[in-house]
CSV table of C-alpha atoms in Angstrom, one decimal:
chain,number,residue,atom,x,y,z
A,18,MET,CA,66.7,145.8,58.7
A,19,THR,CA,64.2,147.6,56.5
A,20,GLU,CA,65.1,149.5,53.3
A,21,ILE,CA,62.9,152.2,51.7
A,22,TRP,CA,63.8,153.8,48.4
A,23,ALA,CA,62.2,157.1,47.6
A,24,GLU,CA,62.2,159.0,44.3
A,25,HIS,CA,62.2,162.2,46.4
A,26,ALA,CA,62.8,162.6,50.1
A,27,LEU,CA,62.7,165.6,52.4
A,28,LEU,CA,65.8,165.0,54.5
A,29,ALA,CA,67.2,167.2,57.4
A,30,SER,CA,69.4,168.8,54.8
A,31,GLY,CA,66.6,169.4,52.3
A,32,TRP,CA,65.1,167.7,49.2
A,33,ALA,CA,67.1,164.9,47.7
A,34,LYS,CA,66.5,162.4,44.8
A,35,GLU,CA,66.7,158.6,44.7
A,36,VAL,CA,67.2,158.2,48.4
A,37,ALA,CA,67.6,154.9,50.2
A,38,VAL,CA,66.7,155.0,53.9
A,39,THR,CA,67.7,152.0,56.0
A,40,LEU,CA,66.0,151.3,59.3
A,41,ASP,CA,67.6,149.1,62.0
A,42,ARG,CA,65.8,146.6,64.1
A,43,SER,CA,65.0,149.2,66.8
A,44,GLY,CA,63.2,151.3,64.2
A,45,ARG,CA,65.8,154.0,64.0
A,46,ILE,CA,67.3,155.4,60.8
A,47,ALA,CA,70.6,153.6,60.3
A,48,ALA,CA,71.7,155.0,57.0
A,49,ILE,CA,70.6,157.5,54.3
A,50,THR,CA,72.0,157.2,50.7
A,51,PRO,CA,71.0,159.8,48.1
A,52,GLY,CA,71.4,158.8,44.5
A,53,ALA,CA,70.9,155.1,45.4
A,54,VAL,CA,69.9,152.3,43.0
A,55,PRO,CA,66.2,151.3,43.6
A,56,SER,CA,65.7,148.5,46.1
A,57,GLY,CA,63.5,147.5,49.0
A,58,HIS,CA,60.1,149.2,49.4
A,59,ARG,CA,59.8,151.9,46.7
A,60,VAL,CA,57.8,155.1,47.3
A,61,GLY,CA,57.3,158.5,45.6
A,62,VAL,CA,57.6,161.3,48.1
A,63,LEU,CA,59.1,160.5,51.6
A,64,LEU,CA,58.6,162.9,54.5
A,65,PRO,CA,59.1,162.8,58.3
A,66,ALA,CA,55.8,161.8,59.9
A,67,PRO,CA,54.9,164.5,62.5
A,68,VAL,CA,53.7,163.9,66.0
A,69,ASN,CA,50.1,164.6,67.0
A,70,LEU,CA,51.1,166.6,70.1
A,71,HIS,CA,47.8,166.9,71.8
A,72,SER,CA,44.9,164.4,71.9
A,73,HIS,CA,42.0,163.4,74.1
A,74,ALA,CA,41.3,160.1,72.4
A,75,PHE,CA,37.9,159.3,74.1
A,76,GLN,CA,36.4,162.5,72.5
A,77,ARG,CA,36.6,161.0,69.1
A,78,ALA,CA,33.3,159.3,69.9
A,79,MET,CA,31.7,162.7,70.6
A,80,ALA,CA,32.5,164.2,67.1
A,81,GLY,CA,29.4,165.9,65.6
A,82,LEU,CA,27.2,165.4,68.8
A,83,THR,CA,27.6,169.0,70.2
A,84,GLU,CA,26.7,171.1,67.2
A,85,SER,CA,23.2,172.3,68.4
A,86,ARG,CA,22.8,175.3,70.8
A,87,GLY,CA,20.3,173.8,73.2
A,88,ARG,CA,18.8,176.1,75.9
A,89,ASP,CA,21.8,178.4,76.0
A,90,SER,CA,21.4,181.7,74.2
A,91,ARG,CA,25.2,181.7,73.5
A,92,ASP,CA,27.0,178.5,73.0
A,93,SER,CA,30.7,178.4,74.0
A,94,PHE,CA,33.5,176.1,75.2
A,95,TRP,CA,31.9,176.2,78.7
A,96,THR,CA,28.5,174.8,77.4
A,97,TRP,CA,30.4,172.2,75.3
A,98,ARG,CA,32.3,171.2,78.4
A,99,ARG,CA,29.1,170.5,80.3
A,100,TRP,CA,28.1,168.1,77.5
A,101,MET,CA,31.5,166.4,77.6
A,102,TYR,CA,31.2,165.8,81.3
A,103,ARG,CA,27.9,164.1,80.8
A,104,PHE,CA,29.3,162.0,78.0
A,105,VAL,CA,32.2,160.6,80.1
A,106,ASP,CA,29.8,159.2,82.6
A,107,HIS,CA,28.9,156.4,80.1
A,108,LEU,CA,32.4,155.3,79.1
A,109,THR,CA,33.7,151.9,80.2
A,110,PRO,CA,37.4,150.8,80.1
A,111,ASP,CA,36.7,148.5,77.1
A,112,GLU,CA,35.1,151.4,75.3
A,113,VAL,CA,37.9,153.8,76.0
A,114,GLU,CA,40.3,151.3,74.5
A,115,ALA,CA,38.2,150.7,71.4
A,116,ILE,CA,37.8,154.5,70.8
A,117,ALA,CA,41.5,155.2,71.4
A,118,ALA,CA,42.5,152.5,68.9
A,119,PHE,CA,40.1,153.9,66.2
A,120,ALA,CA,41.4,157.5,66.8
A,121,GLN,CA,45.0,156.3,66.7
A,122,MET,CA,44.3,154.4,63.4
A,123,GLU,CA,42.9,157.6,61.9
A,124,MET,CA,45.9,159.5,63.0
A,125,LEU,CA,48.3,157.1,61.3
A,126,GLU,CA,46.2,157.1,58.1
A,127,ALA,CA,46.3,161.0,58.2
A,128,GLY,CA,50.1,160.9,58.2
A,129,TYR,CA,50.9,161.3,61.9
A,130,GLY,CA,53.6,158.9,63.2
A,131,ALA,CA,53.0,159.3,66.9
A,132,VAL,CA,50.7,160.9,69.4
A,133,ALA,CA,51.1,162.6,72.8
A,134,GLU,CA,47.9,161.6,74.6
A,135,PHE,CA,46.8,164.1,77.3
A,136,HIS,CA,45.0,161.5,79.3
A,137,TYR,CA,42.7,162.7,82.2
A,138,LEU,CA,39.9,160.0,82.3
A,139,HIS,CA,41.1,158.0,85.3
A,140,HIS,CA,38.4,156.7,87.5
A,141,THR,CA,34.9,155.1,87.5
A,142,PRO,CA,31.9,157.4,86.9
A,143,ASP,CA,31.4,158.2,90.6
A,144,GLY,CA,35.1,159.0,91.1
A,145,THR,CA,36.1,155.8,92.7
A,146,PRO,CA,39.6,154.7,91.6
A,147,HIS,CA,40.0,151.4,89.8
A,148,ASP,CA,41.9,148.7,91.6
A,149,ASP,CA,44.8,149.6,89.2
A,150,PRO,CA,45.0,153.4,89.3
A,151,ALA,CA,46.2,153.4,85.8
A,152,GLU,CA,43.5,151.1,84.4
A,153,MET,CA,42.3,153.7,81.9
A,154,ALA,CA,45.8,154.8,81.0
A,155,ALA,CA,46.7,151.2,80.3
A,156,ARG,CA,43.8,151.0,77.9
A,157,VAL,CA,45.3,153.9,75.9
A,158,ALA,CA,48.7,152.0,75.9
A,159,ALA,CA,46.9,148.8,74.8
A,160,ALA,CA,45.4,150.7,71.9
A,161,ALA,CA,48.9,151.9,70.9
A,162,ALA,CA,50.1,148.3,71.1
A,163,GLU,CA,47.3,147.3,68.6
A,164,THR,CA,47.7,150.3,66.2
A,165,GLY,CA,51.5,150.5,66.4
A,166,ILE,CA,51.4,154.3,66.8
A,167,GLY,CA,54.3,155.9,68.8
A,168,LEU,CA,52.9,156.9,72.2
A,169,THR,CA,53.9,159.6,74.6
A,170,LEU,CA,51.5,159.1,77.4
A,171,LEU,CA,50.8,162.1,79.6
A,172,PRO,CA,48.8,161.2,82.7
A,173,VAL,CA,46.9,164.4,83.8
A,174,LEU,CA,46.9,165.8,87.3
A,175,TYR,CA,43.4,167.4,87.9
A,176,SER,CA,42.9,168.2,91.6
A,177,GLN,CA,40.4,171.2,91.9
A,178,GLY,CA,37.4,172.7,90.1
A,179,GLY,CA,38.8,176.2,89.8
A,180,CYS,CA,41.5,178.6,91.1
A,181,ASP,CA,39.5,179.0,94.3
A,182,GLY,CA,40.2,175.3,95.2
A,183,ARG,CA,36.6,174.1,95.0
A,184,ALA,CA,36.0,170.4,95.0
A,185,LEU,CA,35.4,168.5,91.7
A,186,THR,CA,31.8,167.7,90.9
A,187,GLY,CA,29.8,165.7,88.2
A,188,GLY,CA,31.9,164.4,85.3
A,189,GLN,CA,35.1,165.9,86.8
A,190,ARG,CA,35.2,163.3,89.5
A,191,ARG,CA,36.5,160.8,86.9
A,192,PHE,CA,39.6,163.0,86.6
A,193,GLY,CA,40.5,163.9,90.1
A,194,ASN,CA,43.6,163.1,92.2
A,195,ASP,CA,45.6,164.8,94.8
A,196,PHE,CA,49.4,164.7,94.2
A,197,ALA,CA,50.0,161.5,96.3
A,198,ALA,CA,47.4,159.6,94.3
A,199,TYR,CA,48.7,161.0,91.1
A,200,ALA,CA,52.2,159.8,91.9
A,201,ARG,CA,50.9,156.3,92.3
A,202,LEU,CA,49.0,156.7,89.0
A,203,PHE,CA,52.1,157.9,87.3
A,204,ASP,CA,54.1,155.0,88.4
A,205,ALA,CA,51.5,152.5,87.2
A,206,ALA,CA,51.1,154.3,83.9
A,207,ALA,CA,54.9,154.2,83.5
A,208,ARG,CA,54.8,150.4,83.8
A,209,ALA,CA,52.1,150.2,81.1
A,210,VAL,CA,54.2,152.4,78.8
A,211,GLY,CA,57.2,150.2,79.6
A,212,ALA,CA,55.5,147.2,78.1
A,213,LEU,CA,55.3,149.0,74.7
A,214,PRO,CA,58.2,149.2,72.2
A,215,GLY,CA,61.2,151.2,73.2
A,216,ASP,CA,60.2,154.4,71.5
A,217,ALA,CA,57.2,154.9,73.8
A,218,ARG,CA,57.6,157.7,76.3
A,219,ILE,CA,55.8,159.1,79.4
A,220,GLY,CA,55.5,162.6,80.7
A,221,VAL,CA,53.3,164.6,82.9
A,222,ALA,CA,50.3,166.9,82.4
A,223,PRO,CA,49.2,169.3,85.1
A,224,HIS,CA,45.8,170.0,83.5
A,225,SER,CA,45.7,173.8,83.8
A,226,LEU,CA,46.3,176.6,86.3
A,227,ARG,CA,42.5,176.3,87.1
A,228,ALA,CA,42.8,172.6,88.0
A,229,VAL,CA,46.2,172.4,89.7
A,230,GLY,CA,47.3,174.8,92.5
A,231,ALA,CA,50.8,176.2,92.7
A,232,GLU,CA,52.2,173.8,95.2
A,233,ALA,CA,50.9,170.7,93.2
A,234,LEU,CA,52.3,172.2,90.0
A,235,ASP,CA,55.7,172.4,91.6
A,236,GLN,CA,55.4,168.7,92.7
A,237,VAL,CA,54.4,167.4,89.4
A,238,VAL,CA,57.1,169.3,87.5
A,239,ALA,CA,59.6,167.9,90.0
A,240,LEU,CA,58.2,164.4,89.3
A,241,ALA,CA,58.7,165.0,85.6
A,242,GLY,CA,62.4,165.7,85.7
A,243,ASP,CA,63.5,166.2,82.1
A,244,ARG,CA,60.4,164.4,80.7
A,245,PRO,CA,57.7,166.2,78.8
A,246,VAL,CA,55.5,168.6,80.7
A,247,HIS,CA,52.2,169.6,78.9
A,248,ILE,CA,49.7,172.1,80.3
A,249,HIS,CA,46.5,173.7,79.0
A,250,ILE,CA,47.0,177.5,79.1
A,251,ALA,CA,45.1,180.7,78.2
A,252,GLU,CA,42.6,178.8,75.9
A,253,GLN,CA,39.5,181.0,76.9
A,254,THR,CA,39.1,184.6,78.0
A,255,ALA,CA,37.1,183.5,81.0
A,256,GLU,CA,40.0,181.3,82.1
A,257,VAL,CA,42.4,184.3,81.6
A,258,GLU,CA,40.1,186.4,83.8
A,259,GLU,CA,39.8,183.8,86.6
A,260,VAL,CA,43.6,183.2,86.8
A,261,SER,CA,44.4,186.9,86.7
A,262,ALA,CA,42.0,187.5,89.6
A,263,ALA,CA,43.3,184.6,91.7
A,264,LEU,CA,47.1,184.8,91.0
A,265,GLY,CA,47.6,188.5,90.1
A,266,ALA,CA,48.9,187.8,86.6
A,267,ARG,CA,47.7,186.5,83.3
A,268,PRO,CA,48.2,182.7,82.8
A,269,VAL,CA,51.2,182.6,80.5
A,270,GLU,CA,52.8,185.5,82.4
A,271,TRP,CA,52.4,183.8,85.7
A,272,LEU,CA,53.6,180.4,84.4
A,273,LEU,CA,56.7,181.8,82.8
A,274,ASP,CA,57.6,183.7,86.0
A,275,HIS,CA,56.9,180.8,88.4
A,276,ALA,CA,57.3,177.4,86.8
A,277,GLY,CA,60.7,177.1,85.2
A,278,VAL,CA,59.3,176.7,81.7
A,279,ALA,CA,61.9,175.2,79.3
A,280,ALA,CA,62.3,173.2,76.1
A,281,ASN,CA,60.6,170.1,77.6
A,282,TRP,CA,57.4,172.0,78.1
A,283,CYS,CA,54.4,172.2,75.7
A,284,LEU,CA,51.9,175.0,76.4
A,285,ILE,CA,48.6,173.9,74.8
A,286,HIS,CA,46.5,176.5,73.0
A,287,ALA,CA,48.1,179.7,74.5
A,288,THR,CA,45.5,181.5,72.5
A,289,HIS,CA,44.9,184.6,74.6
A,290,MET,CA,48.3,186.3,75.2
A,291,THR,CA,49.5,189.8,75.1
A,292,PRO,CA,52.4,190.7,72.6
A,293,ALA,CA,54.8,190.6,75.6
A,294,GLU,CA,53.6,187.2,76.7
A,295,THR,CA,53.8,185.9,73.1
A,296,GLU,CA,57.4,187.0,72.7
A,297,ALA,CA,58.4,185.7,76.1
A,298,MET,CA,56.9,182.3,75.5
A,299,ALA,CA,58.8,182.1,72.2
A,300,ARG,CA,62.0,182.9,74.0
A,301,SER,CA,61.4,180.3,76.7
A,302,GLY,CA,62.0,177.4,74.3
A,303,ALA,CA,58.6,175.8,75.1
A,304,VAL,CA,56.5,174.4,72.2
A,305,ALA,CA,53.2,175.9,71.5
A,306,GLY,CA,50.7,173.1,71.2
A,307,LEU,CA,48.2,174.4,68.6
A,308,CYS,CA,45.0,172.6,67.8
A,309,PRO,CA,43.5,174.8,65.1
A,310,ILE,CA,40.5,172.7,64.2
A,311,THR,CA,39.3,172.2,67.8
A,312,GLU,CA,40.1,175.8,68.6
A,313,ALA,CA,37.9,176.8,65.7
A,314,ASN,CA,35.2,174.3,66.6
A,315,LEU,CA,35.0,175.6,70.2
A,316,GLY,CA,35.3,179.2,69.3
A,317,ASP,CA,38.5,179.7,71.3
A,318,GLY,CA,40.2,182.4,69.3
A,319,ILE,CA,43.2,182.9,67.1
A,320,PHE,CA,46.8,182.3,68.0
A,321,ASP,CA,49.2,185.2,67.4
A,322,GLY,CA,51.2,183.1,65.0
A,323,ALA,CA,53.1,185.7,63.0
A,324,ARG,CA,54.5,187.4,66.1
A,325,TYR,CA,55.4,184.2,67.8
A,326,LEU,CA,57.3,182.8,64.8
A,327,ALA,CA,59.0,186.1,64.2
A,328,THR,CA,60.4,185.8,67.7
A,329,GLY,CA,61.7,182.3,67.0
A,330,GLY,CA,58.9,180.3,68.7
A,331,ALA,CA,58.5,176.6,68.2
A,332,PHE,CA,55.1,175.0,67.6
A,333,GLY,CA,53.4,171.7,66.8
A,334,VAL,CA,49.8,170.7,66.0
A,335,GLY,CA,47.4,168.3,67.7
A,336,THR,CA,43.9,167.0,67.2
A,337,ASP,CA,42.7,167.7,70.7
A,338,SER,CA,39.0,166.9,70.7
A,339,ASN,CA,39.4,164.7,67.6
A,340,VAL,CA,36.3,166.3,66.0
A,341,GLN,CA,38.2,165.7,62.7
A,342,ILE,CA,41.5,163.9,62.4
A,343,THR,CA,43.6,165.4,59.6
A,344,LEU,CA,47.2,166.5,59.6
A,345,ALA,CA,46.9,168.6,56.4
A,346,GLY,CA,43.7,170.1,57.8
A,347,GLU,CA,45.2,171.2,61.1
A,348,LEU,CA,48.1,173.0,59.3
A,349,ARG,CA,45.7,174.5,56.8
A,350,GLN,CA,43.5,175.7,59.5
A,351,LEU,CA,46.4,177.3,61.3
A,352,GLU,CA,47.4,179.4,58.3
A,353,TYR,CA,43.8,180.3,57.4
A,354,SER,CA,43.1,181.5,61.0
A,355,GLN,CA,46.1,183.8,60.5
A,356,ARG,CA,44.8,185.0,57.2
A,357,LEU,CA,41.4,185.8,58.7
A,358,GLY,CA,42.9,187.6,61.6
A,359,GLU,CA,45.4,189.7,59.6
A,360,ARG,CA,43.3,189.9,56.4
A,361,LEU,CA,46.3,188.9,54.4
A,362,ARG,CA,47.5,185.8,52.5
A,363,ALA,CA,50.5,183.6,53.1
A,364,VAL,CA,50.9,185.0,56.6
A,365,LEU,CA,53.3,182.3,57.9
A,366,ALA,CA,55.4,182.0,54.7
A,367,THR,CA,58.8,183.6,54.5
A,368,GLY,CA,61.0,184.7,51.7
A,369,GLU,CA,62.8,181.3,51.9
A,370,ALA,CA,59.9,178.9,52.5
A,371,SER,CA,56.3,178.6,51.2
A,372,CYS,CA,53.4,178.2,53.7
A,373,GLY,CA,53.4,174.4,53.2
A,374,ARG,CA,57.1,174.0,53.8
A,375,LEU,CA,57.3,176.2,56.8
A,376,LEU,CA,54.2,174.8,58.4
A,377,PHE,CA,55.2,171.2,57.8
A,378,ASP,CA,58.8,171.6,58.9
A,379,ALA,CA,57.9,173.5,62.0
A,380,ALA,CA,55.2,171.1,63.1
A,381,ALA,CA,57.5,168.1,62.6
A,382,ARG,CA,60.2,169.7,64.7
A,383,GLY,CA,58.0,171.1,67.4
A,384,GLY,CA,55.9,167.9,67.7
A,385,ALA,CA,58.9,165.7,68.1
A,386,ARG,CA,60.4,167.9,70.8
A,387,ALA,CA,57.1,168.1,72.7
A,388,ALA,CA,56.8,164.3,72.7
A,389,ALA,CA,60.6,163.6,73.4
A,390,ARG,CA,60.8,161.9,70.1
A,391,GLY,CA,63.9,163.2,68.4
A,392,THR,CA,64.2,166.2,66.0
A,393,GLY,CA,61.3,165.5,63.6
A,394,SER,CA,63.6,165.0,60.6
A,395,ILE,CA,64.8,162.2,58.4
A,396,ASP,CA,68.4,161.9,59.7
A,397,VAL,CA,70.7,159.1,60.9
A,398,GLY,CA,69.8,158.1,64.5
A,399,GLU,CA,66.3,159.5,64.4
A,400,PRO,CA,63.2,157.4,64.9
A,401,GLY,CA,61.9,155.9,61.7
A,402,ASP,CA,58.7,158.0,61.7
A,403,LEU,CA,58.0,158.4,58.0
A,404,VAL,CA,55.1,159.2,55.7
A,405,THR,CA,54.9,158.9,52.0
A,406,LEU,CA,52.7,160.8,49.5
A,407,ASP,CA,51.5,159.5,46.2
A,408,PRO,CA,53.3,161.7,43.5
A,409,GLU,CA,50.6,160.6,41.0
A,410,ALA,CA,47.9,162.5,42.9
A,411,VAL,CA,46.0,164.9,40.6
A,412,ASP,CA,47.1,167.9,42.6
A,413,PHE,CA,50.7,167.0,42.4
A,414,ILE,CA,50.8,167.1,38.6
A,415,GLY,CA,53.7,169.4,37.4
A,416,ARG,CA,54.9,170.1,40.9
A,417,LYS,CA,57.9,169.2,42.9
A,418,GLY,CA,59.7,170.0,46.1
A,419,ASP,CA,58.0,172.5,48.4
A,420,ALA,CA,55.1,172.6,46.0
A,421,TRP,CA,54.2,169.1,47.0
A,422,LEU,CA,53.7,170.3,50.6
A,423,ASP,CA,51.7,173.3,49.4
A,424,ALA,CA,49.4,170.9,47.5
A,425,PHE,CA,49.2,168.5,50.4
A,426,LEU,CA,48.0,171.2,52.8
A,427,PHE,CA,46.0,173.6,50.6
A,428,ALA,CA,44.8,171.5,47.6
A,429,GLY,CA,43.1,168.1,47.2
A,430,ALA,CA,46.3,166.2,47.8
A,431,GLY,CA,45.6,166.0,51.6
A,432,GLY,CA,44.3,162.5,51.0
A,433,SER,CA,47.5,161.3,49.2
A,434,VAL,CA,49.1,159.5,52.2
A,435,ARG,CA,50.2,156.1,51.1
A,436,ASP,CA,52.5,154.6,53.8
A,437,VAL,CA,53.3,155.4,57.4
A,438,TRP,CA,56.0,154.0,59.5
A,439,SER,CA,56.1,154.6,63.3
A,440,ALA,CA,59.6,153.9,64.6
A,441,GLY,CA,60.0,151.5,61.7
A,442,ARG,CA,56.6,149.8,62.1
A,443,HIS,CA,55.0,149.8,58.7
A,444,MET,CA,51.3,150.5,59.8
A,445,VAL,CA,49.8,152.2,56.9
A,446,ARG,CA,50.0,150.6,53.4
A,447,GLU,CA,48.3,151.9,50.3
A,448,GLY,CA,46.5,154.5,52.4
A,449,ARG,CA,44.9,152.1,55.0
A,450,HIS,CA,46.1,150.9,58.4
A,451,ILE,CA,46.9,147.2,58.3
A,452,GLY,CA,44.2,146.6,61.0
A,453,HIS,CA,41.7,148.9,59.6
A,454,GLU,CA,38.7,146.5,59.3
A,455,ARG,CA,39.2,144.9,62.8
A,456,ILE,CA,39.7,148.2,64.6
A,457,THR,CA,36.8,149.9,62.7
A,458,GLY,CA,34.5,147.0,63.4
A,459,ARG,CA,35.1,147.2,67.1
A,460,TYR,CA,34.6,150.9,67.1
A,461,ARG,CA,31.3,150.5,65.3
A,462,GLU,CA,30.0,148.2,67.9
A,463,THR,CA,31.2,150.5,70.7
A,464,LEU,CA,29.6,153.6,69.2
A,465,ALA,CA,26.3,151.8,68.6
A,466,SER,CA,26.2,150.8,72.2
A,467,LEU,CA,27.1,154.3,73.4
A,468,MET,CA,24.5,156.0,71.3
A,469,GLN,CA,21.8,153.9,73.0
A,470,ARG,CA,22.9,155.1,76.4
A,471,ILE,CA,23.7,158.8,76.1
């Protein structure tokens, strides 16, 4: 049993003072006692630790390498993607594990308690499967075992190069499987996840409507059952045009009409939607998987956040390309994108909640649902995914309650994370992961070797 005593805690019921939170041996919250006498591990401000609901861990090693235009007169997601395909040709399983561990460590230090890894790097560089079809997925799981992060592993089905069914080429060959091969991969990945602590989960990820045909989509959704289903959707205007021409409907419109989208679904990006699509997606119960820093970095566009939330839509945030791993930064970028689009301030705030409170609460709830990881709140029976902030941070002076969250997101207090527990595992202490030096050292060696080869 672990006991944490917080001067202030954001519980499912709201803010409370002098709160004792007891975690059982499985890492779940066994008891919550407001007004308790100090004991156990004493902290300042205790919050639920949100899930990073969308990550491609290997792309962390690409951060900062794609910021020049090259020969293209207009750089875009599509030119960035060509560079990424070249990059993956050089990655070995050992390197993928080292990169994933470093990225997961940074996630924990940023305040995330868990990650949903959208994993599509499956094969050797020429497309030949490893002897174990889940060799690369198992490396992500091994990284999670080392870092202690809660993992929802989402093996990706990627079976065609476009809506016309063309074959995969170049870097895409490392991603490709037909459904039969994917089913074997899923079973092997499930065994790797089964070796992790009991809070680990597995789901499925049909990559996109471009990369998975309608029949294969039905098959992978059936394989999922009630597990998480994540899919890239409507990220780029060219994608919307291709899907519309091939399927006779816009991507989100087609998906909602044909795929049985429900609360276990997470639609990643969903950037380019009509008002009708936005409202229909909100009503479906699916979670919008927003990755504001990556979406800004790639020039994707701006999510219609105000309309979506006004219709009751759920969302969470992810680090996607991992160009920068920051929980506070993702939520801040989400609100700032709305301000730029609407030319207003505090777009996502309400009369009852400030921007910081609304964004944090919604991301915690939506991320937990997308990862099949409870409700995203500090409540009895929930996973012990917890993050603490230092109330002595300069930008917290004279503030309390929701104002702490506003300072965390919009002022310099974004670096005030002190502790993080993932399902009761106390992985970040005094702002640093307990394996920081070892994990960073291995990543440094990996990156030095990669930079000599790319």
